[in-house]
Amino acid sequence: MYLGERGFEGCHRADFLEELIKMMPKDTIRFRKSLDSYDDPGDDGRVRLRFTDGSTVDTDVVIGCDGIRSRVKQLMLGLHEPGAYPTYTHKFAFRGLVPMTTAKPVLGIEKTETRHMYLGQDGHALTFPVAGGNFLNVVAFVTDENDWPHPVKFTAPATKTEAVKAFAGFNTTVQAIIDLLPDQLDKWAIFDTYDHPPPTFVKGNVCIAGDAAHAAAPYHGAGAGFAIEDGAVLAQLLATAGSTGNGSGVDMSKTIHAALEAYNAVRIERARWLVETSRFVGEMYEWQNTNVGSDAGKLAEEIEWRSRKIWDYDIDAMMIGALGEFETRLDALSNTKNVVVNGF
């Protein structure tokens, strides 16, 4: 698959976050806060957040971008709503780093200086250089018939012996990669929102975004990108709502809700599709899809169109559509208010 002149690019997460921090105003972040509950808007239209340390904060809008085990989502949907929680996909990944000085003599330059994917029955492995080419990152996925045994943690200790056993049926290259791993590994459970997708991303003046809204398996590597799409839409809509103010004749709380409903309208279908296609691709990589099997041509066709739907998405059209949804909802609120006033 052609990825452009510069190929597949990435950066270290810490470096990316450092650049984001530089763009944020000072004193806008509070650490060591854990949400306990929130109160629906009062007469002033504001939401009150209650934290486990006893403190409270009143705010115009709440955006729960608090990850796959989102507390905001649990409170928004209800603690007994299945869609408030992710479920185990019955796959996990062994993860480990191999010093490049160890990997290159065994695997050669071609298999260590670029990304490689190795597919097989009920498992697949991904390798790529990290840390400026000083290490080879190994992520080896396997299907697991059992339930995940750790209710609180999504990671657990593992051993190389377990990984060797899981990939015993793969070719000699994959077995060599697994053999390079350190004796002590981590295994990462793959959870997603496929089985019980949230019925909505918005309730009142509270919404969810990113993994809180649409946690997907990692096989497309697109979860963070979709969270950025969410953020772009929310930033534009809330900025527009703020500048509209009460000039529309609609109070600010309802204006904000209209903005959040517009966000929900333009994001929920695409976000759900990512969850669905990510689950499909994970099964396809492990030859579990009966229509594709191990057919390389069919595998390539599926990956091509699914990847292009992610990468070639028209962001400008999304933003225009979001504004259109907002304006439609705001007009409806304005017309309703006029009818009530004239009727009185």
Coordinates of C-alpha atoms in Angstrom, one line a residue:
M1 CA 0.0 0.0 0.0
Y2 CA 1.5 3.4 -1.1
L3 CA 1.6 5.8 1.9
G4 CA 3.2 8.8 0.1
E5 CA 6.7 9.9 -0.4
R6 CA 7.6 9.9 3.3
G7 CA 5.9 6.7 4.1
F8 CA 4.3 5.8 7.5
E9 CA 5.2 8.5 10.0
G10 CA 4.8 8.7 13.8
C11 CA 6.3 10.3 16.9
H12 CA 6.8 9.4 20.5
R13 CA 3.6 10.0 22.6
A14 CA 5.5 12.0 25.2
D15 CA 7.0 14.3 22.6
F16 CA 3.5 14.8 21.0
L17 CA 2.0 15.6 24.4
E18 CA 4.8 18.0 25.2
E19 CA 4.0 20.0 22.1
L20 CA 0.3 20.1 22.9
I21 CA 1.1 21.4 26.4
K22 CA 3.0 24.3 24.9
M23 CA -0.2 25.4 23.1
M24 CA -2.3 25.5 26.3
P25 CA -2.8 28.5 28.5
K26 CA -1.3 28.3 31.9
D27 CA -3.4 27.3 35.0
T28 CA -6.0 25.5 32.9
I29 CA -5.2 22.0 34.1
R30 CA -5.9 20.5 37.5
F31 CA -4.3 17.1 38.3
R32 CA -5.1 14.5 40.9
K33 CA -8.9 14.9 40.4
S34 CA -11.2 11.9 40.3
L35 CA -14.9 12.5 39.3
D36 CA -17.4 11.1 41.7
S37 CA -20.7 12.5 40.3
Y38 CA -22.3 15.5 38.6
D39 CA -25.5 17.4 39.0
D40 CA -27.7 18.2 36.0
P41 CA -27.9 21.9 35.1
G42 CA -29.6 24.1 37.7
D43 CA -31.4 27.4 37.2
D44 CA -28.3 29.0 36.0
G45 CA -27.8 26.3 33.3
R46 CA -24.5 25.1 34.8
V47 CA -23.4 21.6 35.6
R48 CA -21.8 20.9 39.0
L49 CA -19.0 18.4 39.1
R50 CA -18.3 16.6 42.4
F51 CA -14.9 15.1 42.9
T52 CA -13.8 12.3 45.3
D53 CA -11.7 14.8 47.3
G54 CA -14.9 16.7 48.2
S55 CA -14.3 19.6 45.9
T56 CA -16.8 20.9 43.4
V57 CA -16.7 22.8 40.1
D58 CA -19.5 24.5 38.2
T59 CA -19.2 24.6 34.5
D60 CA -21.2 25.4 31.3
V61 CA -20.3 22.1 29.6
V62 CA -18.7 18.8 30.4
I63 CA -16.6 16.9 27.8
G64 CA -15.8 13.4 29.1
C65 CA -12.6 12.5 27.3
D66 CA -11.6 10.2 30.1
G67 CA -10.8 7.0 28.3
I68 CA -12.2 3.5 27.8
R69 CA -13.4 3.2 31.4
S70 CA -14.9 6.7 31.4
R71 CA -16.5 7.7 34.6
V72 CA -18.4 10.5 32.8
K73 CA -19.9 7.9 30.4
Q74 CA -21.0 5.7 33.4
L75 CA -22.7 8.7 35.0
M76 CA -24.2 10.0 31.8
L77 CA -25.7 6.7 30.6
G78 CA -26.4 5.1 34.0
L79 CA -24.3 2.7 36.0
H80 CA -26.4 -0.2 35.0
E81 CA -26.4 0.6 31.2
P82 CA -24.3 -2.0 29.3
G83 CA -23.1 0.7 26.9
A84 CA -21.4 2.4 29.9
Y85 CA -18.7 -0.3 29.9
P86 CA -16.2 -1.8 27.4
T87 CA -16.1 -5.6 26.9
Y88 CA -13.3 -8.0 26.3
T89 CA -12.7 -9.0 22.6
H90 CA -11.1 -12.3 23.6
K91 CA -7.8 -11.1 22.2
F92 CA -4.7 -9.9 23.9
A93 CA -1.2 -8.8 22.9
F94 CA 2.3 -9.8 24.2
R95 CA 4.4 -6.7 24.1
G96 CA 8.1 -6.2 24.4
L97 CA 11.1 -4.2 23.2
V98 CA 14.2 -5.7 21.6
P99 CA 17.5 -3.8 21.4
M100 CA 18.2 -3.2 17.7
T101 CA 21.8 -4.4 18.3
T102 CA 20.2 -7.8 19.1
A103 CA 17.5 -7.8 16.5
K104 CA 19.4 -6.8 13.3
P105 CA 22.0 -9.7 13.4
V106 CA 19.1 -12.2 13.6
L107 CA 16.4 -10.6 11.4
G108 CA 18.5 -8.4 9.0
I109 CA 18.1 -4.8 8.0
E110 CA 15.0 -5.1 5.8
K111 CA 12.9 -6.7 8.6
T112 CA 14.0 -4.2 11.3
E113 CA 14.1 -0.8 9.7
T114 CA 10.4 -0.7 8.6
R115 CA 7.0 -2.0 9.8
H116 CA 6.2 -5.6 9.2
M117 CA 3.0 -7.6 9.9
Y118 CA 2.9 -11.4 10.1
L119 CA -0.5 -13.0 9.9
G120 CA -1.6 -16.5 10.8
Q121 CA -4.4 -18.6 12.3
D122 CA -5.6 -17.1 15.6
G123 CA -2.7 -14.8 15.9
H124 CA -0.6 -12.1 14.2
A125 CA 2.5 -10.1 15.0
L126 CA 3.6 -6.5 14.3
T127 CA 7.1 -5.1 14.4
F128 CA 8.5 -1.7 13.9
P129 CA 11.5 0.4 15.0
V130 CA 11.1 2.9 17.9
A131 CA 13.2 5.3 20.0
G132 CA 15.1 6.6 17.0
G133 CA 15.7 3.1 15.7
N134 CA 17.4 1.9 18.9
F135 CA 14.7 -0.7 19.6
L136 CA 12.4 -3.0 17.7
N137 CA 8.9 -2.9 19.1
V138 CA 7.1 -6.2 19.1
V139 CA 3.3 -6.5 19.5
A140 CA 2.1 -10.1 19.1
F141 CA -1.7 -10.6 19.2
V142 CA -3.4 -13.9 20.0
T143 CA -7.0 -15.1 20.3
D144 CA -8.0 -16.0 23.9
E145 CA -11.0 -18.3 24.5
N146 CA -11.1 -17.4 28.2
D147 CA -12.5 -14.4 30.0
W148 CA -10.0 -11.7 31.0
P149 CA -9.3 -12.6 34.7
H150 CA -8.3 -9.1 35.9
P151 CA -11.4 -6.9 36.6
V152 CA -9.5 -3.8 37.4
K153 CA -6.4 -3.9 35.1
F154 CA -6.2 -4.3 31.3
T155 CA -2.5 -5.4 31.5
A156 CA -0.9 -8.4 33.2
P157 CA 2.5 -10.0 33.5
A158 CA 3.4 -12.7 31.0
T159 CA 6.4 -14.8 30.1
K160 CA 8.3 -15.5 26.9
T161 CA 7.4 -19.2 27.3
E162 CA 3.7 -18.3 26.9
A163 CA 4.4 -16.3 23.7
V164 CA 6.6 -19.1 22.3
K165 CA 3.8 -21.6 22.8
A166 CA 1.2 -19.2 21.2
F167 CA 3.3 -18.8 18.0
A168 CA 4.7 -22.3 17.7
G169 CA 2.7 -22.8 14.5
F170 CA 4.1 -19.7 12.7
N171 CA 7.0 -19.5 10.3
T172 CA 10.6 -19.4 11.4
T173 CA 10.8 -15.6 11.1
V174 CA 8.0 -15.1 13.6
Q175 CA 9.4 -17.7 15.9
A176 CA 12.8 -15.9 15.7
I177 CA 11.1 -12.6 16.6
I178 CA 9.3 -14.2 19.6
D179 CA 12.6 -15.8 20.7
L180 CA 14.2 -12.4 20.8
L181 CA 11.8 -11.1 23.5
P182 CA 12.9 -10.8 27.1
D183 CA 11.8 -13.5 29.5
Q184 CA 9.4 -11.2 31.3
L185 CA 6.7 -9.6 29.2
D186 CA 3.4 -7.7 29.5
K187 CA 0.2 -8.8 27.9
W188 CA -2.4 -6.2 27.1
A189 CA -6.1 -7.1 26.9
I190 CA -8.0 -5.7 23.9
F191 CA -11.3 -4.2 25.0
D192 CA -13.7 -2.2 22.9
T193 CA -17.3 -0.9 22.7
Y194 CA -18.4 -3.1 19.8
D195 CA -20.8 -5.4 21.8
H196 CA -22.5 -2.5 23.6
P197 CA -22.0 0.8 21.8
P198 CA -23.2 3.9 23.7
P199 CA -26.6 4.8 22.4
T200 CA -25.6 8.5 22.3
F201 CA -22.6 10.6 22.9
V202 CA -24.6 13.5 24.5
K203 CA -27.0 14.0 27.4
G204 CA -27.9 17.5 28.4
N205 CA -24.8 19.6 28.5
V206 CA -22.5 16.6 29.0
C207 CA -20.9 14.7 26.2
I208 CA -18.2 12.0 25.7
A209 CA -15.4 11.9 23.2
G210 CA -12.4 9.8 22.2
D211 CA -12.1 6.4 23.7
A212 CA -14.9 7.3 26.2
A213 CA -17.3 7.4 23.2
H214 CA -15.9 4.9 20.8
A215 CA -13.0 2.8 22.1
A216 CA -11.9 0.6 19.3
A217 CA -9.4 -2.3 19.0
P218 CA -6.0 -1.0 17.8
Y219 CA -5.7 -2.7 14.5
H220 CA -6.3 0.4 12.4
G221 CA -4.2 2.6 14.7
A222 CA -6.8 5.3 14.3
G223 CA -8.3 5.7 17.7
A224 CA -6.3 8.8 18.6
G225 CA -6.9 10.3 15.2
F226 CA -10.7 9.9 15.6
A227 CA -10.4 11.6 19.0
I228 CA -8.7 14.5 17.3
E229 CA -11.6 14.6 14.8
D230 CA -14.0 14.7 17.8
G231 CA -12.0 17.6 19.3
A232 CA -12.0 19.6 16.1
V233 CA -15.8 19.4 15.8
L234 CA -16.4 20.2 19.5
A235 CA -13.9 23.2 19.4
Q236 CA -15.6 24.7 16.4
L237 CA -19.2 24.2 17.6
L238 CA -18.5 25.4 21.1
A239 CA -16.7 28.5 19.8
T240 CA -19.6 29.2 17.5
A241 CA -22.1 28.7 20.4
G242 CA -20.0 31.1 22.5
S243 CA -19.9 33.8 19.9
T244 CA -23.6 33.4 19.1
G245 CA -24.4 34.0 22.8
N246 CA -27.9 35.2 23.6
G247 CA -28.0 37.1 20.3
S248 CA -30.1 34.3 18.9
G249 CA -32.7 34.8 21.5
V250 CA -31.9 31.3 23.0
D251 CA -30.3 31.1 26.4
M252 CA -26.7 29.9 26.6
S253 CA -27.4 26.5 28.2
K254 CA -29.8 25.5 25.3
T255 CA -27.3 26.9 22.8
I256 CA -24.6 24.7 24.2
H257 CA -26.9 21.7 24.1
A258 CA -27.7 22.4 20.5
A259 CA -23.9 22.4 19.8
L260 CA -23.4 19.1 21.5
E261 CA -26.4 17.5 19.6
A262 CA -24.8 18.7 16.4
Y263 CA -21.5 17.0 17.4
N264 CA -23.4 13.8 18.1
A265 CA -25.1 13.9 14.8
V266 CA -21.9 14.2 12.7
R267 CA -19.7 11.9 14.8
I268 CA -21.6 8.9 16.0
E269 CA -22.0 7.0 12.7
R270 CA -18.3 7.4 11.7
A271 CA -17.1 6.6 15.2
R272 CA -19.2 3.4 15.4
W273 CA -17.9 2.3 12.0
L274 CA -14.3 2.6 13.3
V275 CA -15.2 0.2 16.2
E276 CA -16.9 -2.2 13.8
T277 CA -14.1 -2.2 11.2
S278 CA -11.4 -2.5 13.8
R279 CA -13.1 -5.6 15.2
F280 CA -13.4 -7.0 11.7
V281 CA -9.8 -6.4 10.8
G282 CA -8.5 -8.0 14.0
E283 CA -10.4 -11.2 13.1
M284 CA -9.3 -11.0 9.5
Y285 CA -5.7 -10.7 10.4
E286 CA -6.0 -14.0 12.2
W287 CA -7.8 -15.7 9.3
Q288 CA -11.1 -16.0 11.2
N289 CA -13.3 -14.4 8.6
T290 CA -14.8 -17.1 6.4
N291 CA -15.2 -14.7 3.4
V292 CA -11.5 -13.7 3.4
G293 CA -9.6 -16.5 5.1
S294 CA -5.9 -16.5 4.3
D295 CA -6.4 -15.1 0.7
A296 CA -3.7 -12.4 0.4
G297 CA -5.6 -10.6 -2.4
K298 CA -8.8 -10.3 -0.4
L299 CA -6.9 -9.2 2.6
A300 CA -5.2 -6.5 0.6
E301 CA -8.6 -5.3 -0.8
E302 CA -10.2 -5.1 2.6
I303 CA -7.3 -3.2 4.1
E304 CA -7.1 -0.8 1.2
W305 CA -10.6 0.5 1.2
R306 CA -11.0 0.5 5.0
S307 CA -7.8 2.4 5.4
R308 CA -8.7 4.9 2.7
K309 CA -12.0 5.6 4.4
I310 CA -10.1 6.6 7.5
W311 CA -7.2 8.5 5.8
D312 CA -9.1 10.3 3.0
Y313 CA -12.0 11.5 5.1
D314 CA -13.1 15.0 4.1
I315 CA -12.5 17.0 7.3
D316 CA -13.7 20.3 5.8
A317 CA -17.0 18.7 4.8
M318 CA -17.4 17.3 8.4
M319 CA -16.9 20.8 9.9
I320 CA -19.3 22.4 7.5
G321 CA -21.9 19.7 8.2
A322 CA -21.5 20.2 11.9
L323 CA -22.2 23.9 11.6
G324 CA -25.2 23.2 9.5
E325 CA -26.5 20.8 12.1
F326 CA -26.0 23.4 14.8
E327 CA -27.7 26.2 12.8
T328 CA -30.7 23.9 12.2
R329 CA -31.1 23.1 15.8
L330 CA -30.6 26.7 16.9
D331 CA -33.2 27.9 14.4
A332 CA -35.7 25.3 15.7
L333 CA -35.1 26.6 19.3
S334 CA -35.6 30.2 18.1
N335 CA -38.8 29.4 16.3
T336 CA -40.1 27.5 19.3
K337 CA -39.4 30.5 21.5
N338 CA -41.2 32.9 19.1
V339 CA -44.2 30.6 19.0
V340 CA -44.4 30.5 22.7
V341 CA -44.0 34.3 23.1
N342 CA -46.6 35.1 20.3
G343 CA -49.0 32.5 21.7
F344 CA -48.8 34.1 25.1

